[in-house]
Amino acid sequence: MTGKLLSLAIWLPILAGLVVLATGGDKRANVARWLSLIGALAGFLVTIPLYTGFDMLNGGMQFVELKPWIESYNINYHLGVDGISMWFVLLNSFTTLMVVLAGWQVIEQRVGQYMAAFLIMSGLINGAFIAQDAILFYCFFEAMLIPMYLIIGIWGGPNRVYASIKFFLYTLLGSLLTLVAFIYLYYQADGSFAIADFARLPLGMTAQTLILVAFFFAFAVKVPMWPVHTWLPDAHVEAPTGGSMVLAAITLKLGAYGFLRFALPIVPDACRQYAWVFVLLSLIAVVYIGLVALVQTDMKKLVAYSSISHMGFVTLGFFMFAGGTQMNSFAVEGALIQMISHGFVSAAMFFCIGVMYDRVHSRKIADYGGVANKMPIFASFLMLFAMANSGLPGTSGFVGEFSVILGAVQVNFWYAVAGATTLIFGAAYTLWMYKRVIFGDVANEHVAELTDVNKREFLVLAVLAVTVLGMGLYPKLFTDVMHVSVNDLIWHVSQSKLH
């Protein structure tokens, strides 16, 4: 069965989603909920052996599956995970389980379709992280847009149609140039779409530069990097709670993963030459977007801008070339840890905002105040997640940012200073929001009527709290898996392809 684990990680959630769709309308909503929970739990459980059976001394692809798909073009059903991608498959499957629990009582209309969309999207996202064939990756990468488009467009807020179309067009159009790059690489690789074959091509500098531009438009939009980030706040504000959780925790990571899996191995010389551009854009995201978050009045929009700032740290770590030639292992591993941590913390923050919205039906900071008087358990959990979002030592939010700053110091002291401002701005906008929403006297009759978290909400918050604290207190559990794969990538990028 271990030889089919990756296929199960893709197709089991998709199959479960189709079964949930078959339950019909809202008359069988409870059946849809329970089937979704079973499907999400099964989808998560089949990914656990990817960790328990992972060979940490092997930096290459493991659990590989290879079968012909479109033989006339040498397109294969080629799957595999390494120490970089494995954690994101686990994170995605875990987040899907949390999303099903988060929407259990909240979603009352089209319950089956809602749950099915998340299950199907979970399988498609796993496919993008697992695919080792460029066309297979592209199919999964684009197909996952459809469920998210529907989730925002059907179950979102008042401006959901505008937000969903903007999200779809930004991410779709950005990816089209990547398809052109894949086709060019296919002919250069003598008719192979294997990503590993692309990484071995001796491409000239002009070709590398053009391919990097194509990759940038696809993956920078998905991250999103400044200045192609404007779709994200709109999408977050209009998306239902589950949509925001998946959007922040998982889909943004696909953009950063694309840089690691495609740009850096395939066009290393161009990445090295233009690393300063990525560093500059990343630092703008960290500093400027942090200041933008500081003036937000909508809690969801504040956390959305916070996500852009934190993901700026990720791209900063990836393109931190020591001495202009060597990728920085501190920075790269720190960026990967930041990606995983942000998945936990952002999902928790958006869930907490959803808990309050379900009771008050407002996301405006001004409509709250004194919540701790009525929801002390909830306030305690939100305090933990707010501290993690601020980068408090002992939480997952600190580990990745600290490692990236360490790596930045080795390259340029002022990069580290600029990057470290996120610890100041992050604390400013997160804790200021927390103070205005949670502390003080009960602000109005809506807050006075609040009730503390129920058992379902407590379960989701407790599980997310364990992940945030566990990663913060024992990051070795995560870094040991990725260490060899990261070193292999760094070695590969350091070997110039140009003669």
Short mmCIF file of C-alpha atoms in Angstrom, two decimals, residues 154-466:
data_model
loop_
_atom_site.label_atom_id
_atom_site.label_comp_id
_atom_site.label_asym_id
_atom_site.label_seq_id
_atom_site.Cartn_x
_atom_site.Cartn_y
_atom_site.Cartn_z
CA ILE A 154 -21.31 31.19 -3.61
CA TRP A 155 -20.71 31.31 0.15
CA GLY A 156 -18.83 34.61 0.35
CA GLY A 157 -19.83 38.12 1.42
CA PRO A 158 -21.72 40.91 -0.36
CA ASN A 159 -18.94 41.54 -2.94
CA ARG A 160 -18.20 37.85 -3.43
CA VAL A 161 -18.66 37.83 -7.22
CA TYR A 162 -16.16 40.65 -7.75
CA ALA A 163 -13.65 39.04 -5.35
CA SER A 164 -13.98 35.57 -6.88
CA ILE A 165 -13.55 36.81 -10.46
CA LYS A 166 -10.55 38.95 -9.47
CA PHE A 167 -8.97 35.97 -7.69
CA PHE A 168 -9.59 33.67 -10.65
CA LEU A 169 -8.31 36.05 -13.33
CA TYR A 170 -5.18 37.10 -11.45
CA THR A 171 -4.08 33.54 -10.73
CA LEU A 172 -5.14 32.06 -14.08
CA LEU A 173 -3.55 34.70 -16.30
CA GLY A 174 -0.36 34.62 -14.27
CA SER A 175 -0.02 30.90 -14.91
CA LEU A 176 -0.37 30.98 -18.70
CA LEU A 177 3.21 32.15 -19.23
CA THR A 178 4.38 29.19 -17.16
CA LEU A 179 2.71 26.82 -19.61
CA VAL A 180 4.63 28.51 -22.42
CA ALA A 181 7.86 28.02 -20.44
CA PHE A 182 7.04 24.34 -19.88
CA ILE A 183 6.52 23.80 -23.60
CA TYR A 184 9.86 25.47 -24.39
CA LEU A 185 11.62 23.32 -21.78
CA TYR A 186 9.90 20.22 -23.19
CA TYR A 187 11.60 20.69 -26.55
CA GLN A 188 14.94 21.53 -24.91
CA ALA A 189 14.69 18.31 -22.85
CA ASP A 190 14.22 16.14 -25.98
CA GLY A 191 10.52 15.58 -25.45
CA SER A 192 10.31 15.19 -21.67
CA PHE A 193 8.06 17.01 -19.23
CA ALA A 194 9.81 15.53 -16.18
CA ILE A 195 10.73 18.32 -13.75
CA ALA A 196 13.99 16.53 -12.91
CA ASP A 197 14.96 16.61 -16.61
CA PHE A 198 14.24 20.35 -16.78
CA ALA A 199 16.61 20.90 -13.85
CA ARG A 200 19.49 19.26 -15.76
CA LEU A 201 19.24 21.45 -18.88
CA PRO A 202 22.27 23.67 -19.71
CA LEU A 203 20.24 26.77 -20.53
CA GLY A 204 21.80 30.06 -21.64
CA MET A 205 21.35 33.24 -19.65
CA THR A 206 18.80 34.78 -22.03
CA ALA A 207 16.62 31.66 -21.93
CA GLN A 208 16.95 31.45 -18.14
CA THR A 209 15.93 35.09 -17.73
CA LEU A 210 12.81 34.72 -19.89
CA ILE A 211 11.81 31.51 -18.11
CA LEU A 212 12.30 33.20 -14.73
CA VAL A 213 9.98 36.01 -15.85
CA ALA A 214 7.35 33.43 -16.79
CA PHE A 215 7.71 31.65 -13.45
CA PHE A 216 7.58 34.97 -11.61
CA PHE A 217 4.18 35.91 -13.00
CA ALA A 218 2.69 32.56 -12.01
CA PHE A 219 4.19 32.10 -8.58
CA ALA A 220 4.55 35.72 -7.40
CA VAL A 221 0.81 36.26 -7.92
CA LYS A 222 0.04 33.13 -5.94
CA VAL A 223 2.35 34.00 -2.98
CA PRO A 224 1.35 36.93 -3.40
CA MET A 225 4.35 39.24 -3.67
CA TRP A 226 4.12 43.02 -3.80
CA PRO A 227 2.86 44.59 -6.10
CA VAL A 228 0.69 41.73 -7.48
CA HIS A 229 -0.99 41.18 -4.11
CA THR A 230 -4.17 43.23 -4.46
CA TRP A 231 -6.46 40.26 -5.10
CA LEU A 232 -5.75 38.69 -1.69
CA PRO A 233 -7.39 41.19 0.71
CA ASP A 234 -10.56 41.21 -1.41
CA ALA A 235 -10.64 37.41 -1.57
CA HIS A 236 -10.10 37.05 2.18
CA VAL A 237 -12.70 39.61 3.18
CA GLU A 238 -15.40 38.06 0.99
CA ALA A 239 -14.52 34.37 1.50
CA PRO A 240 -16.30 32.31 4.17
CA THR A 241 -14.19 31.34 7.19
CA GLY A 242 -13.17 27.98 5.72
CA GLY A 243 -12.17 29.63 2.44
CA SER A 244 -9.95 32.12 4.24
CA MET A 245 -8.35 29.33 6.27
CA VAL A 246 -7.41 27.31 3.18
CA LEU A 247 -6.45 30.38 1.15
CA ALA A 248 -3.97 31.59 3.77
CA ALA A 249 -2.77 28.26 5.10
CA ILE A 250 -2.32 26.38 1.82
CA THR A 251 -2.87 28.08 -1.53
CA LEU A 252 -0.36 30.88 -0.87
CA LYS A 253 2.24 28.20 -0.15
CA LEU A 254 1.89 26.82 -3.68
CA GLY A 255 3.37 30.02 -5.06
CA ALA A 256 6.40 29.87 -2.79
CA TYR A 257 6.72 26.13 -3.46
CA GLY A 258 6.76 26.88 -7.19
CA PHE A 259 9.87 29.03 -6.77
CA LEU A 260 11.60 26.20 -4.90
CA ARG A 261 10.54 23.40 -7.24
CA PHE A 262 10.87 25.20 -10.59
CA ALA A 263 12.62 28.57 -10.60
CA LEU A 264 15.64 27.85 -8.40
CA PRO A 265 16.56 24.38 -9.77
CA ILE A 266 15.78 25.07 -13.45
CA VAL A 267 17.13 28.63 -13.88
CA PRO A 268 19.64 29.02 -11.02
CA ASP A 269 21.90 31.51 -12.79
CA ALA A 270 19.00 33.88 -13.52
CA CYS A 271 17.78 33.50 -9.92
CA ARG A 272 21.26 34.36 -8.69
CA GLN A 273 21.59 37.38 -10.97
CA TYR A 274 18.16 38.79 -10.20
CA ALA A 275 18.00 37.76 -6.55
CA TRP A 276 18.23 41.45 -5.60
CA VAL A 277 14.86 42.06 -7.29
CA PHE A 278 13.19 39.35 -5.19
CA VAL A 279 14.91 40.59 -2.03
CA LEU A 280 13.73 44.15 -2.73
CA LEU A 281 10.12 43.11 -3.42
CA SER A 282 10.14 40.87 -0.36
CA LEU A 283 11.42 43.63 1.94
CA ILE A 284 8.78 46.01 0.57
CA ALA A 285 6.15 43.40 1.42
CA VAL A 286 7.58 42.93 4.91
CA VAL A 287 7.85 46.64 5.75
CA TYR A 288 5.26 48.49 3.65
CA ILE A 289 2.48 45.90 3.88
CA GLY A 290 3.12 45.67 7.63
CA LEU A 291 2.39 49.40 7.84
CA VAL A 292 -0.72 48.94 5.67
CA ALA A 293 -1.96 46.27 8.09
CA LEU A 294 -1.54 48.73 10.94
CA VAL A 295 -4.29 51.04 9.65
CA GLN A 296 -6.94 48.43 8.85
CA THR A 297 -10.34 48.62 10.52
CA ASP A 298 -11.56 45.20 9.33
CA MET A 299 -10.09 42.23 11.23
CA LYS A 300 -10.06 39.95 8.21
CA LYS A 301 -8.36 42.52 6.04
CA LEU A 302 -5.77 43.11 8.75
CA VAL A 303 -4.88 39.42 8.93
CA ALA A 304 -4.89 39.23 5.11
CA TYR A 305 -2.27 42.00 4.88
CA SER A 306 -0.41 40.27 7.70
CA SER A 307 -0.24 37.16 5.51
CA ILE A 308 1.33 39.13 2.65
CA SER A 309 3.94 40.53 5.04
CA HIS A 310 4.76 37.12 6.49
CA MET A 311 4.99 35.51 3.05
CA GLY A 312 7.44 38.27 2.12
CA PHE A 313 9.71 36.67 4.69
CA VAL A 314 9.44 33.39 2.80
CA THR A 315 10.57 34.75 -0.57
CA LEU A 316 13.26 36.78 1.22
CA GLY A 317 14.69 33.54 2.62
CA PHE A 318 14.60 31.70 -0.71
CA PHE A 319 16.54 34.36 -2.61
CA MET A 320 19.10 35.18 0.06
CA PHE A 321 22.27 34.25 -1.81
CA ALA A 322 25.34 34.45 0.45
CA GLY A 323 28.15 36.25 -1.37
CA GLY A 324 25.97 36.37 -4.47
CA THR A 325 26.63 32.71 -5.30
CA GLN A 326 25.51 30.36 -2.53
CA MET A 327 21.97 29.91 -1.25
CA ASN A 328 21.75 30.39 2.49
CA SER A 329 20.69 27.23 4.35
CA PHE A 330 19.58 29.16 7.47
CA ALA A 331 17.37 31.38 5.34
CA VAL A 332 15.91 28.59 3.17
CA GLU A 333 15.03 26.30 6.08
CA GLY A 334 13.70 29.29 8.01
CA ALA A 335 11.49 30.23 5.06
CA LEU A 336 10.12 26.68 4.88
CA ILE A 337 9.42 26.70 8.63
CA GLN A 338 7.73 30.08 8.20
CA MET A 339 5.49 28.61 5.50
CA ILE A 340 4.35 25.76 7.75
CA SER A 341 3.96 28.00 10.79
CA HIS A 342 1.98 30.57 8.83
CA GLY A 343 -0.31 27.74 7.78
CA PHE A 344 -1.15 26.97 11.41
CA VAL A 345 -1.27 30.56 12.69
CA SER A 346 -3.21 32.13 9.82
CA ALA A 347 -5.78 29.32 9.87
CA ALA A 348 -6.19 29.88 13.61
CA MET A 349 -6.52 33.66 13.26
CA PHE A 350 -9.14 33.42 10.52
CA PHE A 351 -11.05 30.78 12.48
CA CYS A 352 -11.09 33.06 15.54
CA ILE A 353 -12.40 35.94 13.46
CA GLY A 354 -15.04 33.56 12.07
CA VAL A 355 -16.10 32.57 15.60
CA MET A 356 -16.75 36.21 16.46
CA TYR A 357 -18.41 36.95 13.12
CA ASP A 358 -20.84 34.05 13.57
CA ARG A 359 -22.07 35.68 16.79
CA VAL A 360 -21.97 39.42 15.99
CA HIS A 361 -22.03 39.39 12.15
CA SER A 362 -19.40 42.08 11.94
CA ARG A 363 -15.67 42.04 11.27
CA LYS A 364 -15.14 45.71 12.18
CA ILE A 365 -12.78 46.23 15.11
CA ALA A 366 -14.88 49.17 16.29
CA ASP A 367 -17.92 46.91 16.79
CA TYR A 368 -16.14 44.95 19.53
CA GLY A 369 -14.58 45.61 22.92
CA GLY A 370 -14.56 43.71 26.19
CA VAL A 371 -14.99 40.29 24.56
CA ALA A 372 -12.85 38.71 27.29
CA ASN A 373 -15.62 39.45 29.81
CA LYS A 374 -18.00 37.17 27.93
CA MET A 375 -15.65 34.72 26.18
CA PRO A 376 -12.66 34.11 28.49
CA ILE A 377 -11.70 30.74 26.98
CA PHE A 378 -11.85 32.13 23.46
CA ALA A 379 -9.85 35.20 24.51
CA SER A 380 -7.10 32.95 25.90
CA PHE A 381 -6.78 31.02 22.64
CA LEU A 382 -6.79 34.20 20.56
CA MET A 383 -4.05 35.63 22.78
CA LEU A 384 -1.83 32.63 21.97
CA PHE A 385 -2.44 32.95 18.23
CA ALA A 386 -1.94 36.73 18.33
CA MET A 387 1.40 36.20 20.07
CA ALA A 388 2.39 33.61 17.46
CA ASN A 389 1.42 36.03 14.69
CA SER A 390 3.69 38.58 16.37
CA GLY A 391 6.63 36.15 16.44
CA LEU A 392 6.78 35.47 20.19
CA PRO A 393 9.58 33.03 21.16
CA GLY A 394 8.13 29.66 22.11
CA THR A 395 5.53 29.80 19.34
CA SER A 396 5.86 28.61 15.76
CA GLY A 397 5.83 32.20 14.49
CA PHE A 398 9.25 32.92 15.98
CA VAL A 399 11.25 29.98 14.62
CA GLY A 400 11.08 30.69 10.90
CA GLU A 401 11.45 34.46 11.16
CA PHE A 402 14.46 34.13 13.47
CA SER A 403 16.17 31.69 11.07
CA VAL A 404 15.59 33.97 8.07
CA ILE A 405 16.99 36.93 10.01
CA LEU A 406 20.04 34.84 10.95
CA GLY A 407 20.54 33.99 7.29
CA ALA A 408 20.08 37.63 6.28
CA VAL A 409 22.78 38.78 8.70
CA GLN A 410 25.26 36.52 6.89
CA VAL A 411 24.42 38.23 3.59
CA ASN A 412 23.70 41.87 4.43
CA PHE A 413 23.17 43.36 7.88
CA TRP A 414 20.65 45.89 6.59
CA TYR A 415 18.54 43.17 5.00
CA ALA A 416 18.28 41.66 8.47
CA VAL A 417 17.37 45.02 10.02
CA ALA A 418 14.63 45.64 7.45
CA GLY A 419 13.33 42.09 7.81
CA ALA A 420 13.33 42.28 11.60
CA THR A 421 10.87 45.20 11.47
CA THR A 422 8.16 42.58 10.92
CA LEU A 423 8.59 41.61 14.58
CA ILE A 424 7.79 45.21 15.53
CA PHE A 425 5.00 45.87 13.04
CA GLY A 426 3.54 42.38 13.56
CA ALA A 427 3.28 42.97 17.28
CA ALA A 428 1.88 46.47 16.71
CA TYR A 429 -1.01 45.61 14.40
CA THR A 430 -1.84 42.22 15.96
CA LEU A 431 -1.76 43.22 19.62
CA TRP A 432 -3.44 46.56 18.97
CA MET A 433 -6.30 44.69 17.30
CA TYR A 434 -6.39 42.23 20.21
CA LYS A 435 -6.47 45.07 22.77
CA ARG A 436 -9.36 46.87 21.09
CA VAL A 437 -11.42 43.72 20.49
CA ILE A 438 -10.80 41.69 23.64
CA PHE A 439 -9.94 44.01 26.55
CA GLY A 440 -11.83 46.81 28.27
CA ASP A 441 -15.46 47.10 29.28
CA VAL A 442 -18.25 45.44 27.33
CA ALA A 443 -18.68 47.81 24.40
CA ASN A 444 -22.26 47.24 23.28
CA GLU A 445 -25.28 44.97 23.53
CA HIS A 446 -23.97 42.63 20.82
CA VAL A 447 -20.85 41.90 22.87
CA ALA A 448 -22.98 41.59 26.01
CA GLU A 449 -24.91 38.74 24.41
CA LEU A 450 -21.82 36.73 23.42
CA THR A 451 -21.41 33.14 24.60
CA ASP A 452 -18.07 31.36 24.91
CA VAL A 453 -16.86 28.69 22.49
CA ASN A 454 -18.80 25.44 22.17
CA LYS A 455 -17.22 21.98 22.16
CA ARG A 456 -16.64 21.94 18.40
CA GLU A 457 -14.97 25.34 18.39
CA PHE A 458 -12.91 24.41 21.44
CA LEU A 459 -11.67 21.27 19.69
CA VAL A 460 -10.51 23.20 16.61
CA LEU A 461 -8.84 25.89 18.71
CA ALA A 462 -7.15 23.34 20.98
CA VAL A 463 -5.74 21.33 18.07
CA LEU A 464 -4.41 24.48 16.38
CA ALA A 465 -2.93 25.64 19.71
CA VAL A 466 -1.06 22.34 20.07
#
